[in-house]
Short mmCIF file of C-alpha atoms in Angstrom, two decimals:
data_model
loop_
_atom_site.label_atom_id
_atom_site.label_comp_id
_atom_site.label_asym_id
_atom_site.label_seq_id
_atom_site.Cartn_x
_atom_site.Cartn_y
_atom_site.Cartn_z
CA UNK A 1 -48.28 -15.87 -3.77
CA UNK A 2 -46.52 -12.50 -3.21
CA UNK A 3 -46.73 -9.48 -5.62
CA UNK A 4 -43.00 -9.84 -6.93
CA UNK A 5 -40.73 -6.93 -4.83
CA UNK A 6 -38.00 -4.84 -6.71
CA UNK A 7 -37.98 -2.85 -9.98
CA UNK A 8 -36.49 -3.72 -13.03
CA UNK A 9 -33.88 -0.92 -13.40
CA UNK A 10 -30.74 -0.18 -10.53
CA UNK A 11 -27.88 2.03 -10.51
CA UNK A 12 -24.41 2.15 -8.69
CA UNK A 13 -22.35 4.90 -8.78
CA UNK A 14 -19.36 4.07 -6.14
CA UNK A 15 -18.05 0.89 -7.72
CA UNK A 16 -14.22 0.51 -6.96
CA UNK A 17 -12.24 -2.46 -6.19
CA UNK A 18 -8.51 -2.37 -4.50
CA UNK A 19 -5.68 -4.09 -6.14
CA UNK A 20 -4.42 -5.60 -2.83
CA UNK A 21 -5.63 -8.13 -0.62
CA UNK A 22 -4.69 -9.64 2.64
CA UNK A 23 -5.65 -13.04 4.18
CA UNK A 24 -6.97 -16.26 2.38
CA UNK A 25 -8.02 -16.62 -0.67
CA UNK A 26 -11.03 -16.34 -2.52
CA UNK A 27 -13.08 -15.92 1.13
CA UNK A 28 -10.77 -12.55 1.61
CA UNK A 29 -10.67 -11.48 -1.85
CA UNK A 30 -10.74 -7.59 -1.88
CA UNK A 31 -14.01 -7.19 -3.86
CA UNK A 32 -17.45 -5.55 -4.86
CA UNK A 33 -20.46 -7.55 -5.10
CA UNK A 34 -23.76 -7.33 -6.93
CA UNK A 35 -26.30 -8.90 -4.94
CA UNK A 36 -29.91 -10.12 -6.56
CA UNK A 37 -33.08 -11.07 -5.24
CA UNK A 38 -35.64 -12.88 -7.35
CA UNK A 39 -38.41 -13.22 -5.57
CA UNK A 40 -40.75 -13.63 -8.75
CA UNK A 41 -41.92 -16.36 -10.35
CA UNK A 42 -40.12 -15.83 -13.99
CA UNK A 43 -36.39 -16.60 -14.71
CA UNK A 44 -34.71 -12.84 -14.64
CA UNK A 45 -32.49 -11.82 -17.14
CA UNK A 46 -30.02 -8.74 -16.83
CA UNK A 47 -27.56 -7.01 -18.51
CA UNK A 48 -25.29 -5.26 -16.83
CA UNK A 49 -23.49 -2.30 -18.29
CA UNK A 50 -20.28 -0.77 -16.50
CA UNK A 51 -19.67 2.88 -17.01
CA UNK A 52 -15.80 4.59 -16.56
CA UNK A 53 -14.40 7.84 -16.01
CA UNK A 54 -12.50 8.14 -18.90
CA UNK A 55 -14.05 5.89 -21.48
CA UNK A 56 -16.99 4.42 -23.17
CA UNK A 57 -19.26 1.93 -20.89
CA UNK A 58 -18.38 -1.77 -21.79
CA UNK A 59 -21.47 -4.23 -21.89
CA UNK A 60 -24.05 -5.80 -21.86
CA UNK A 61 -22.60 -8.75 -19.47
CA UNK A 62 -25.65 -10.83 -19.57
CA UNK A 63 -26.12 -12.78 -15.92
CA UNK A 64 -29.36 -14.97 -15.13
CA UNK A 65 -31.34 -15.01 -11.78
CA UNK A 66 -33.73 -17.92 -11.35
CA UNK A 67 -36.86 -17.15 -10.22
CA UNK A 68 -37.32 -17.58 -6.30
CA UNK A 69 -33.24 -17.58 -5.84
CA UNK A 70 -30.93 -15.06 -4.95
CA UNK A 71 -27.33 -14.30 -6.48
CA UNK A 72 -24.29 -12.86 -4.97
CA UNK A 73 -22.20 -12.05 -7.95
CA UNK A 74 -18.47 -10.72 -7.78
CA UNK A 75 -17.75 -7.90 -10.24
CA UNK A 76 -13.88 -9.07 -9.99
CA UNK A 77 -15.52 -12.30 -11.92
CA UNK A 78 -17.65 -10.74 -14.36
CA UNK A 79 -15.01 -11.23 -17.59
CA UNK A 80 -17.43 -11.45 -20.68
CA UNK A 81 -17.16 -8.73 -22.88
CA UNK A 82 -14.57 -7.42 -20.81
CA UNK A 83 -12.61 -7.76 -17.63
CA UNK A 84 -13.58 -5.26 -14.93
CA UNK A 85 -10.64 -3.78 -14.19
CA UNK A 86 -9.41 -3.42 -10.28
CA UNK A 87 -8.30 0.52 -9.11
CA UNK A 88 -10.37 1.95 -11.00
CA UNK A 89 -13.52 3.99 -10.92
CA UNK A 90 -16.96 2.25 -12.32
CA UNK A 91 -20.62 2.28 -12.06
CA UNK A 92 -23.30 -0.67 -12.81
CA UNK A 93 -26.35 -0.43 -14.43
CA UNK A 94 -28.54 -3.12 -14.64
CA UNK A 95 -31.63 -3.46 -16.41
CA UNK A 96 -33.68 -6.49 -16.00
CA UNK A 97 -36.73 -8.45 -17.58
CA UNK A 98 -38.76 -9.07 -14.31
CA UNK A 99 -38.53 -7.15 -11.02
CA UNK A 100 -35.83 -7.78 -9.15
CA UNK A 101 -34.03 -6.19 -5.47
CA UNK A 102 -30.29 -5.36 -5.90
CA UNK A 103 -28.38 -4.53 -3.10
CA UNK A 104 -24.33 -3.54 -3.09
CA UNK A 105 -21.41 -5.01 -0.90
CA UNK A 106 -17.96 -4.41 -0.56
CA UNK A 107 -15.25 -6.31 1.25
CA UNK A 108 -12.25 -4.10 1.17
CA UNK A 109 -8.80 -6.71 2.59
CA UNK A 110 -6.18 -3.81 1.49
CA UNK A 111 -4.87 -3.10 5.03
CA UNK A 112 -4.65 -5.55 8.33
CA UNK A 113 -8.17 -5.73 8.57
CA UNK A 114 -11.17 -5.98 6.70
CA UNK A 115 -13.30 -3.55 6.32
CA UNK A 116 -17.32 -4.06 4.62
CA UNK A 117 -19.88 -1.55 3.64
CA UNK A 118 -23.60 -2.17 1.97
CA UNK A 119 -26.37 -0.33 0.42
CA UNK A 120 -28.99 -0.73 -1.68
CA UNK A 121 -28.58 0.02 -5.35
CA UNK A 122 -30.65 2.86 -7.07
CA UNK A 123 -33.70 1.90 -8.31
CA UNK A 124 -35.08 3.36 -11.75
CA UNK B 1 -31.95 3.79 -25.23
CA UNK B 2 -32.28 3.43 -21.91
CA UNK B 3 -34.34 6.08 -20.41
CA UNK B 4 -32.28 7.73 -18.13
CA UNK B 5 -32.10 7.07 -14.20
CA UNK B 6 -31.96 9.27 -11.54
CA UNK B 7 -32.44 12.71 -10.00
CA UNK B 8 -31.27 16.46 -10.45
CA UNK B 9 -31.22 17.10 -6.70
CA UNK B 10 -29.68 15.08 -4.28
CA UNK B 11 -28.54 15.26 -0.26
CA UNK B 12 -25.74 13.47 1.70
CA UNK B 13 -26.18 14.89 5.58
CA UNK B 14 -23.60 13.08 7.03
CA UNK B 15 -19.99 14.40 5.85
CA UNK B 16 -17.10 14.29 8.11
CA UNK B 17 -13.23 13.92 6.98
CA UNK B 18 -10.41 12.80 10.40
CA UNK B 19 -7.27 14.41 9.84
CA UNK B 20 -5.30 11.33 10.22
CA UNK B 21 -4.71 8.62 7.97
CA UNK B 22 -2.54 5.85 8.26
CA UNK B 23 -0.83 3.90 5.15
CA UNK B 24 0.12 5.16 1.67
CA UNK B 25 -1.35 8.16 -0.31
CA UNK B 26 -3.21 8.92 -1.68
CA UNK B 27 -4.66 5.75 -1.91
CA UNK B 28 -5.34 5.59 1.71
CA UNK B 29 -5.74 9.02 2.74
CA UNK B 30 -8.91 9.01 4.77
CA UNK B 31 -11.31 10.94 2.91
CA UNK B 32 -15.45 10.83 1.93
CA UNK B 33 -15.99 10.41 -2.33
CA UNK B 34 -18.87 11.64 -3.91
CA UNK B 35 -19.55 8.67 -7.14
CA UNK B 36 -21.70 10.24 -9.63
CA UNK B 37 -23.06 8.24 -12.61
CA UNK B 38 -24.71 10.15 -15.52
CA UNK B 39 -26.17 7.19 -17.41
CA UNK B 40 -27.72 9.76 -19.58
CA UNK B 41 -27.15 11.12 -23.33
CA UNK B 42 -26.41 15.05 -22.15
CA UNK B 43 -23.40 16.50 -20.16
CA UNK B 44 -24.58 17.03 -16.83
CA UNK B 45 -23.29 19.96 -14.77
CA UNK B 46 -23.40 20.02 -11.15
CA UNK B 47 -23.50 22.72 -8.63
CA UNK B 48 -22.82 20.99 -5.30
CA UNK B 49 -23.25 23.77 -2.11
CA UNK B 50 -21.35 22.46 1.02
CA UNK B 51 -22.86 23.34 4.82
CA UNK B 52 -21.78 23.77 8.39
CA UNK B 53 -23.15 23.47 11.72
CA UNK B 54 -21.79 26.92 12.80
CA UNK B 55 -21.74 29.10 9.34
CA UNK B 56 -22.97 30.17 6.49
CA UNK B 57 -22.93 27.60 3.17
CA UNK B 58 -20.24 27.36 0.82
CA UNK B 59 -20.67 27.47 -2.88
CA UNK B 60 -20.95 26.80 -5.29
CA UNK B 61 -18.53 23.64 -6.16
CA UNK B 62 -19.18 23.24 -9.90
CA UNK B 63 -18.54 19.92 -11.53
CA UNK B 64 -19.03 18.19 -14.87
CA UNK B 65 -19.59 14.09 -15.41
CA UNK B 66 -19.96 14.12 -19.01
CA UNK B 67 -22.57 11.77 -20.90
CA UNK B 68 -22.51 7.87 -20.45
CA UNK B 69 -19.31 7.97 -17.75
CA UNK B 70 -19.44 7.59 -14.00
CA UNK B 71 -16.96 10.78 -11.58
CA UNK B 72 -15.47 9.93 -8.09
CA UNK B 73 -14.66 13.01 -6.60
CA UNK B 74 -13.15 13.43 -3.08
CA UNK B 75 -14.62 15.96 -1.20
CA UNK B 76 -10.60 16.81 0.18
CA UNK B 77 -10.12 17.82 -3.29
CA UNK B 78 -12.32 20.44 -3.63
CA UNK B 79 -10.90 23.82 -3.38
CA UNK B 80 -12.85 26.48 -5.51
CA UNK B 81 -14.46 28.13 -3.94
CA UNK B 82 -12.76 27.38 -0.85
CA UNK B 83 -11.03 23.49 0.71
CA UNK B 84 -13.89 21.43 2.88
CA UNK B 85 -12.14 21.47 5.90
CA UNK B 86 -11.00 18.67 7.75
CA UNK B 87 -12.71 17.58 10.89
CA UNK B 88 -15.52 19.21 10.46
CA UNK B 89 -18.99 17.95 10.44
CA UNK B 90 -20.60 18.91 6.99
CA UNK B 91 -23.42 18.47 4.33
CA UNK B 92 -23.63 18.15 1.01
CA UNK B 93 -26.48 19.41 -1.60
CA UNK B 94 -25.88 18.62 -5.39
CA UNK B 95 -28.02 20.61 -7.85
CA UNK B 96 -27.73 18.99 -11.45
CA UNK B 97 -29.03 20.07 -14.89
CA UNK B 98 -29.92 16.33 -16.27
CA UNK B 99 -30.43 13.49 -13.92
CA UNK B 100 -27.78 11.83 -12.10
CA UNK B 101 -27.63 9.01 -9.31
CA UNK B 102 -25.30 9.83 -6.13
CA UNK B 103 -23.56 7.46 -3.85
CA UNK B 104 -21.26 8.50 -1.25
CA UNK B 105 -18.27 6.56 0.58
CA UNK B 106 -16.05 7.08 3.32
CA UNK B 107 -12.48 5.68 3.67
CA UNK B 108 -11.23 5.98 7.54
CA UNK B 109 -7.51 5.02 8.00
CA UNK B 110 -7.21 7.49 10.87
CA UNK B 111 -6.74 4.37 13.25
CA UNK B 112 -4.05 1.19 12.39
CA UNK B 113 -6.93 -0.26 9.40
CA UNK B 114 -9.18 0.85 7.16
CA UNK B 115 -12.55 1.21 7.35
CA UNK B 116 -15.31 2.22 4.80
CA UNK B 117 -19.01 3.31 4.69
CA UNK B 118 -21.34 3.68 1.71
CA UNK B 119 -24.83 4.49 1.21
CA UNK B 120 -27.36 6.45 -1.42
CA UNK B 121 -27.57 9.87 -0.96
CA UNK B 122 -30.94 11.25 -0.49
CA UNK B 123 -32.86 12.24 -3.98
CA UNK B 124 -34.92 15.16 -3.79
CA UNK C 1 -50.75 9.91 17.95
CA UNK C 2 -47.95 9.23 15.22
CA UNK C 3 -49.23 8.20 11.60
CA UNK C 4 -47.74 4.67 11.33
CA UNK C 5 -44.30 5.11 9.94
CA UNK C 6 -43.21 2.16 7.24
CA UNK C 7 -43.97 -0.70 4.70
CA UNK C 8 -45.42 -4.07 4.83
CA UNK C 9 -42.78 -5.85 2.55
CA UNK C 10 -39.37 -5.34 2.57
CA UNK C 11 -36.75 -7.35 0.70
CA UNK C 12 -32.46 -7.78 1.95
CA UNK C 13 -30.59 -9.21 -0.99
CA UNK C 14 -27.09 -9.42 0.77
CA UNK C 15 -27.18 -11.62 3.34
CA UNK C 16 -24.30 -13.99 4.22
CA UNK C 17 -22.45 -14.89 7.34
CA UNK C 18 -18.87 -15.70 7.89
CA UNK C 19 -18.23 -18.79 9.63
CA UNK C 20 -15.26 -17.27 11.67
CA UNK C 21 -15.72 -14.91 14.96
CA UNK C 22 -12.74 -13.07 16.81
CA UNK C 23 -13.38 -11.94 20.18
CA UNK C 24 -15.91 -12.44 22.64
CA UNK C 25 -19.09 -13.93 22.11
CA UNK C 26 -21.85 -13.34 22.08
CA UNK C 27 -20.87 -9.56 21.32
CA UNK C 28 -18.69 -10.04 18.79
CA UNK C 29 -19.65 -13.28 17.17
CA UNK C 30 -19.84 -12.73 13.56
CA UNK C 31 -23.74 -12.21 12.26
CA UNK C 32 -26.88 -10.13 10.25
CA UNK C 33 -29.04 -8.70 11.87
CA UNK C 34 -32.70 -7.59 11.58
CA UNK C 35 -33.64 -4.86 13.07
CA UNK C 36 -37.09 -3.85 12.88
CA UNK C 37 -39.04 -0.63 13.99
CA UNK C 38 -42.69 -1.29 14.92
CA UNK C 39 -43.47 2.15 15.94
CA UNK C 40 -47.30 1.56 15.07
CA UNK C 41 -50.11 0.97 17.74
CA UNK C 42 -51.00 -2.91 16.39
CA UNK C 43 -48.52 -6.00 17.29
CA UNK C 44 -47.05 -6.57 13.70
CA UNK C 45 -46.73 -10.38 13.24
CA UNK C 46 -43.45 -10.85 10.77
CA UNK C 47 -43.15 -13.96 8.16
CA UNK C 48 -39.67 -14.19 6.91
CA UNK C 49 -38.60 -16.39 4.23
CA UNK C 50 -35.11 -16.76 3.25
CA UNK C 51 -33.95 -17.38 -0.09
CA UNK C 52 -30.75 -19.11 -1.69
CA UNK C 53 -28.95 -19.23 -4.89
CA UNK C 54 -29.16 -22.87 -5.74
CA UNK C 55 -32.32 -24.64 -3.58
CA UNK C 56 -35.50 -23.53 -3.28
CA UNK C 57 -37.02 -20.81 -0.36
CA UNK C 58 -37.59 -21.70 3.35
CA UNK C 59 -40.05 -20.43 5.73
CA UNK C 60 -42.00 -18.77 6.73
CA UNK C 61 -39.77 -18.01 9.97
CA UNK C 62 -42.42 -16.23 12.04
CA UNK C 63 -41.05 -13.00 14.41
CA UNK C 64 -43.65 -10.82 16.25
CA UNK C 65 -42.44 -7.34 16.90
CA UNK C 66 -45.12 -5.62 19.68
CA UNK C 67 -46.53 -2.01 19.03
CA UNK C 68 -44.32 1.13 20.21
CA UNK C 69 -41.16 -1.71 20.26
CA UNK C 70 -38.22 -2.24 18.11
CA UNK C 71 -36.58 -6.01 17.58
CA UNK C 72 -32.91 -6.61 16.46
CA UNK C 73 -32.74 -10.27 15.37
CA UNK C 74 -30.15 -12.30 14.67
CA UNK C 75 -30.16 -14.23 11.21
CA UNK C 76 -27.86 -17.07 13.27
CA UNK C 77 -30.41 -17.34 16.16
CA UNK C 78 -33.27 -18.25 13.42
CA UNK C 79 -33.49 -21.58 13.91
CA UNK C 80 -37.83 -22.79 13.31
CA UNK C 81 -38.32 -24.03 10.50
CA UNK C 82 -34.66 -24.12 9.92
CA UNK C 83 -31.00 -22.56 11.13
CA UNK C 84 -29.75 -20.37 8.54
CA UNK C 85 -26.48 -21.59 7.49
CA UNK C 86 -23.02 -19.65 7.34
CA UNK C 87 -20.80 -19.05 4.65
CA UNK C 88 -24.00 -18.94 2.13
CA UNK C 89 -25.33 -16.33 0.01
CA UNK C 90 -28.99 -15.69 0.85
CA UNK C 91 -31.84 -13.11 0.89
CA UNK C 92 -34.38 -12.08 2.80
CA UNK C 93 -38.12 -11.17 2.55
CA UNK C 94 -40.03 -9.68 5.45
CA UNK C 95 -44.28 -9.43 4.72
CA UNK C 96 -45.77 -8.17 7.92
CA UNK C 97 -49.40 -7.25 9.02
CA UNK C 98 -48.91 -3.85 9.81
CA UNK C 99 -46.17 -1.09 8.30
CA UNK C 100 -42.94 -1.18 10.30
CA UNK C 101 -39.23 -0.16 9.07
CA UNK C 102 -36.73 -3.23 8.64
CA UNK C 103 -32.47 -1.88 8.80
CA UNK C 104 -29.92 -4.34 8.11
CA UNK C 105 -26.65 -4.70 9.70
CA UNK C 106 -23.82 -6.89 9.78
CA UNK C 107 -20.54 -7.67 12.01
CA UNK C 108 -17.82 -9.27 10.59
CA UNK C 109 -15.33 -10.23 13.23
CA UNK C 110 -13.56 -13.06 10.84
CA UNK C 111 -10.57 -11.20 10.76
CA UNK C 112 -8.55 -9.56 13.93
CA UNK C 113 -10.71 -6.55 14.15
CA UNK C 114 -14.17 -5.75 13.61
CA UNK C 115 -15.77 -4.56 10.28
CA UNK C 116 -19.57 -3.10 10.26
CA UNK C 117 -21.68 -2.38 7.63
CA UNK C 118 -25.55 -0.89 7.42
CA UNK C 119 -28.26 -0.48 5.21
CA UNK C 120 -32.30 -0.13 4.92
CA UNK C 121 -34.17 -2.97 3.64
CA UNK C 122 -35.66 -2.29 -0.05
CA UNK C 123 -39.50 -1.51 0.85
CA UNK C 124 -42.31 -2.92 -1.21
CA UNK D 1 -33.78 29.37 -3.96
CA UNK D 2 -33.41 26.02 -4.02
CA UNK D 3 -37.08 24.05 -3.16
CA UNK D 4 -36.59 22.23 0.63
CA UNK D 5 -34.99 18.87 -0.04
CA UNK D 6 -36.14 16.10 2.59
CA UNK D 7 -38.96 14.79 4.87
CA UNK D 8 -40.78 15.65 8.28
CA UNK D 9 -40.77 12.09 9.44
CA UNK D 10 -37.70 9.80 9.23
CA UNK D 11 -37.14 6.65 11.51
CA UNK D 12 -33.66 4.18 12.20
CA UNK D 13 -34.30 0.90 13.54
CA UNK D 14 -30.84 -0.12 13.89
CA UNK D 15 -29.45 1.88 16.75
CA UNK D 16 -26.70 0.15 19.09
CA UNK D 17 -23.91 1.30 20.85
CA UNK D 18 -20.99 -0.69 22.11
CA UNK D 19 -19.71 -0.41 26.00
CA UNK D 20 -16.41 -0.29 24.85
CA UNK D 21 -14.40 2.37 22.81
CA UNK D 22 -10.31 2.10 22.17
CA UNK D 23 -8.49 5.30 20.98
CA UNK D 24 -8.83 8.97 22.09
CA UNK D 25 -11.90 10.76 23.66
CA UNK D 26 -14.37 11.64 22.15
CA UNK D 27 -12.70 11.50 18.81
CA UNK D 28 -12.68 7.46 18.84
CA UNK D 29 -15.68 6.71 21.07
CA UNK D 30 -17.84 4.36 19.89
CA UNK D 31 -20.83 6.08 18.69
CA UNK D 32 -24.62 6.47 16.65
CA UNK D 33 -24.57 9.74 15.04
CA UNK D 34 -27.70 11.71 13.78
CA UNK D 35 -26.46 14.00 10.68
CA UNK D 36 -29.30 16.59 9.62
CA UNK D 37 -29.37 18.64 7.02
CA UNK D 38 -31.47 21.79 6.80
CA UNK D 39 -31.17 22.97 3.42
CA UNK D 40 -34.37 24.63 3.61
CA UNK D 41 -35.04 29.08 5.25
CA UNK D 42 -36.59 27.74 8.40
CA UNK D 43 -35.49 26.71 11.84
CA UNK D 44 -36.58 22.87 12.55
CA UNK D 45 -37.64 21.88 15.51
CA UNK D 46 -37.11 17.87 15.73
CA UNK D 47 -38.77 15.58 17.69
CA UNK D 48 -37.16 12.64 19.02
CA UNK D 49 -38.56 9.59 20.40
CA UNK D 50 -36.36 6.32 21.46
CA UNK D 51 -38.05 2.63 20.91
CA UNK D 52 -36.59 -0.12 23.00
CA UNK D 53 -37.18 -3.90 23.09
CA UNK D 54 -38.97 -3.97 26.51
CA UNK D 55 -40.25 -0.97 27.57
CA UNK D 56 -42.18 1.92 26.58
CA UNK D 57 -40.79 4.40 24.64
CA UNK D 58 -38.66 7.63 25.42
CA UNK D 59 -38.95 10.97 24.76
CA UNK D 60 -39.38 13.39 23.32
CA UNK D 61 -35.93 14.86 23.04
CA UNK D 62 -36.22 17.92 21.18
CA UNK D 63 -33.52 19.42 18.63
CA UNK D 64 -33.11 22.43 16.63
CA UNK D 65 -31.84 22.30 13.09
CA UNK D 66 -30.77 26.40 12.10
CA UNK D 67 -31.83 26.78 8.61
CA UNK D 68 -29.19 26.59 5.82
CA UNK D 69 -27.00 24.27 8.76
CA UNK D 70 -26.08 20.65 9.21
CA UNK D 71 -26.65 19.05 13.19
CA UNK D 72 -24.22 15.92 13.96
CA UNK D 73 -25.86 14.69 16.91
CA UNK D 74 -24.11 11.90 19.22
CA UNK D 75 -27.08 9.32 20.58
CA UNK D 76 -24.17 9.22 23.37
CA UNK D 77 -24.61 12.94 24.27
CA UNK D 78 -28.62 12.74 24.49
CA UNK D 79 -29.58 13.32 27.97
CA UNK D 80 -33.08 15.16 28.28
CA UNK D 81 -35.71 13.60 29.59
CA UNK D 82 -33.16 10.39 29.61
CA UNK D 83 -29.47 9.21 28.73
CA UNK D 84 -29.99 7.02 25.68
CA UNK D 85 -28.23 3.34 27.10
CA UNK D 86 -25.15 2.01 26.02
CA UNK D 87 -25.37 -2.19 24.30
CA UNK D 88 -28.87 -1.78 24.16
CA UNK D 89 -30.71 -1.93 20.90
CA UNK D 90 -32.73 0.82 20.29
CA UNK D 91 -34.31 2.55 17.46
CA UNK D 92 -35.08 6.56 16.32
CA UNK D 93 -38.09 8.57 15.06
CA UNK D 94 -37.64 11.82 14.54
CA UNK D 95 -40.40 14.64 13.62
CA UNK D 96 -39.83 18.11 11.89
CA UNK D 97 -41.93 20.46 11.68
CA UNK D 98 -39.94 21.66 7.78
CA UNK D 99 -38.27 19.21 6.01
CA UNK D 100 -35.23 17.82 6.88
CA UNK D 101 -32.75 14.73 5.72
CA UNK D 102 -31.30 12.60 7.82
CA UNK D 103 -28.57 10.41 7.52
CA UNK D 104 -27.12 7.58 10.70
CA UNK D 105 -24.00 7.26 11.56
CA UNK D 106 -21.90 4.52 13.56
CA UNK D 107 -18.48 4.43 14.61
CA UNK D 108 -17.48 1.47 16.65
CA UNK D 109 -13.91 1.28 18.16
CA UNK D 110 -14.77 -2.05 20.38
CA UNK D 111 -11.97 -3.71 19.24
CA UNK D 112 -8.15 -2.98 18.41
CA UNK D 113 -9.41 -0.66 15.05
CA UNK D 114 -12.43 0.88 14.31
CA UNK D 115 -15.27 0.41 11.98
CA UNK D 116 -17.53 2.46 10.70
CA UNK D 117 -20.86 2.29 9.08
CA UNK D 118 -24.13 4.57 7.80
CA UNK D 119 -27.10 4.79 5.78
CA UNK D 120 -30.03 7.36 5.15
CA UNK D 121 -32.46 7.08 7.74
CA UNK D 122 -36.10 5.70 6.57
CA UNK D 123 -37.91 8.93 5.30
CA UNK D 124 -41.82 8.63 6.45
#
């Protein structure tokens, strides 16, 4: 059995998602995406909390990672308590029952071209 | 409460702006962002010091990201004390009074499509 | 003599693979990659298992990475016990013998020009 | 005086440079880049050794990082004791004798646009 990996806190400050996309449709979606690993052996439970420039943060949006499963989880999708709304500048926070890895994606569709870029979210 | 997450220094090495962009602006000006999240419960102030391969630093840039909200800031949009220039290889160091967590992103639309970077910056 | 640089555990959340290339192949089919430092004085023997978000883990895919040598693998060549499919979300977890450093990357040629994005793996 | 931000030992796994480049010289060629920042009041002296798949490793290349400055090295523009080779996977660790941060870079112009890509390097 492996010690479970990850923490149970993770920031990200650059979230942004463009209001235009090019090509087909969801696969090209302009979008950011919260990636989870579960590599425990307990059900994880997060809430997520999204933080604005201008206002107070809107959550907890409560997602579920089984354990020993991983979940790639569109932010453009996340709509309970709230929408999270496209041009605009957020952050994530996500605070978790049981360690888990989080890792960030973007696939940006605004021009001719895709364009991607990763890292790993903040851990606490 | 959530404790709060982050650090009060942090390093990004690897800043570079092209002069050209392609497409509409500003949305698409080629530029590198600084996203700062202060999850915390106090206004934190920032004193971010810029340097060069060939000069003495600049700074200090002071910025504010008030309690419980996220900043993007391009680094073309800093002008006191003096513009980052363009072209130019360049660091940054950000010096913060409560914790913070940094990410920085690129947008390149100096050729015919976008392109886009992102990663942590370094927490001292 | 270098003090072994690294971790023994190392987790990639963010792994998926489009199922469309552009270009030539095998340089620009679409793929992750692995790319692992061993810059220790021991052979590091890998076990990989890769995780999904609605079945359960496979592996271990064993990868041996020689002392004083690096290894960039890609996730589409992994075929024992099991090819790693396209167009599915999945994870990674790397538990080696001896420390080494695990980057990710990815190229995504689905669309008419090329898109790259980098991170490190989360160490354990 | 701000206390040295950074790390003696840092190591990238994930270098790779194309053949090809499209665009102007040596604005668009395709390109690793080693950003490091020396925040702290003394010179570095860096340390660079290159791991490859199949051979013994290569170096060491030395660098100087001027205190208070930022270095943007090319991997391209390496030539002493060796040119580092182009589409061949390599990796990077580097060794200060004062701390340092280091950041990886990758423009890639293969194809009709370019990409772009970067992360921190692994600190040791």
């Amino acid at each position: 059995m492996l010690k479970t990996i990850g923490s149970k806190v993770w920031a990200i400050p650059g979230g942004h998602m463009p209001l235009l996309s090019s090509g087909a449709e969801p696969r090209d979606t302009s979008r950011d995406e919260l990636c989870v690993l579960n590599a425990g052996h307990f059900d994880a439970h997060l809430q997520l909390t999204i933080y604005f420039e201008d206002r107070e943060p809107v959550g907890p949006y409560s997602l579920q990672v089984t354990a020993q499963r991983v979940r790639h989880i569109r932010f453009n999708d996340l709509i309970d308590p709230q929408a999270v709304p496209l041009d605009t500048p957020y952050a994530a926070l996500i605070v978790a029952d049981h360690p888990v890895v989080v890792q960030f994606t973007r696939r940006d569709t605004s021009q001719s071209a895709n364009a991607i870029a990763t890292t790993l979210a903040f851990p606490g």
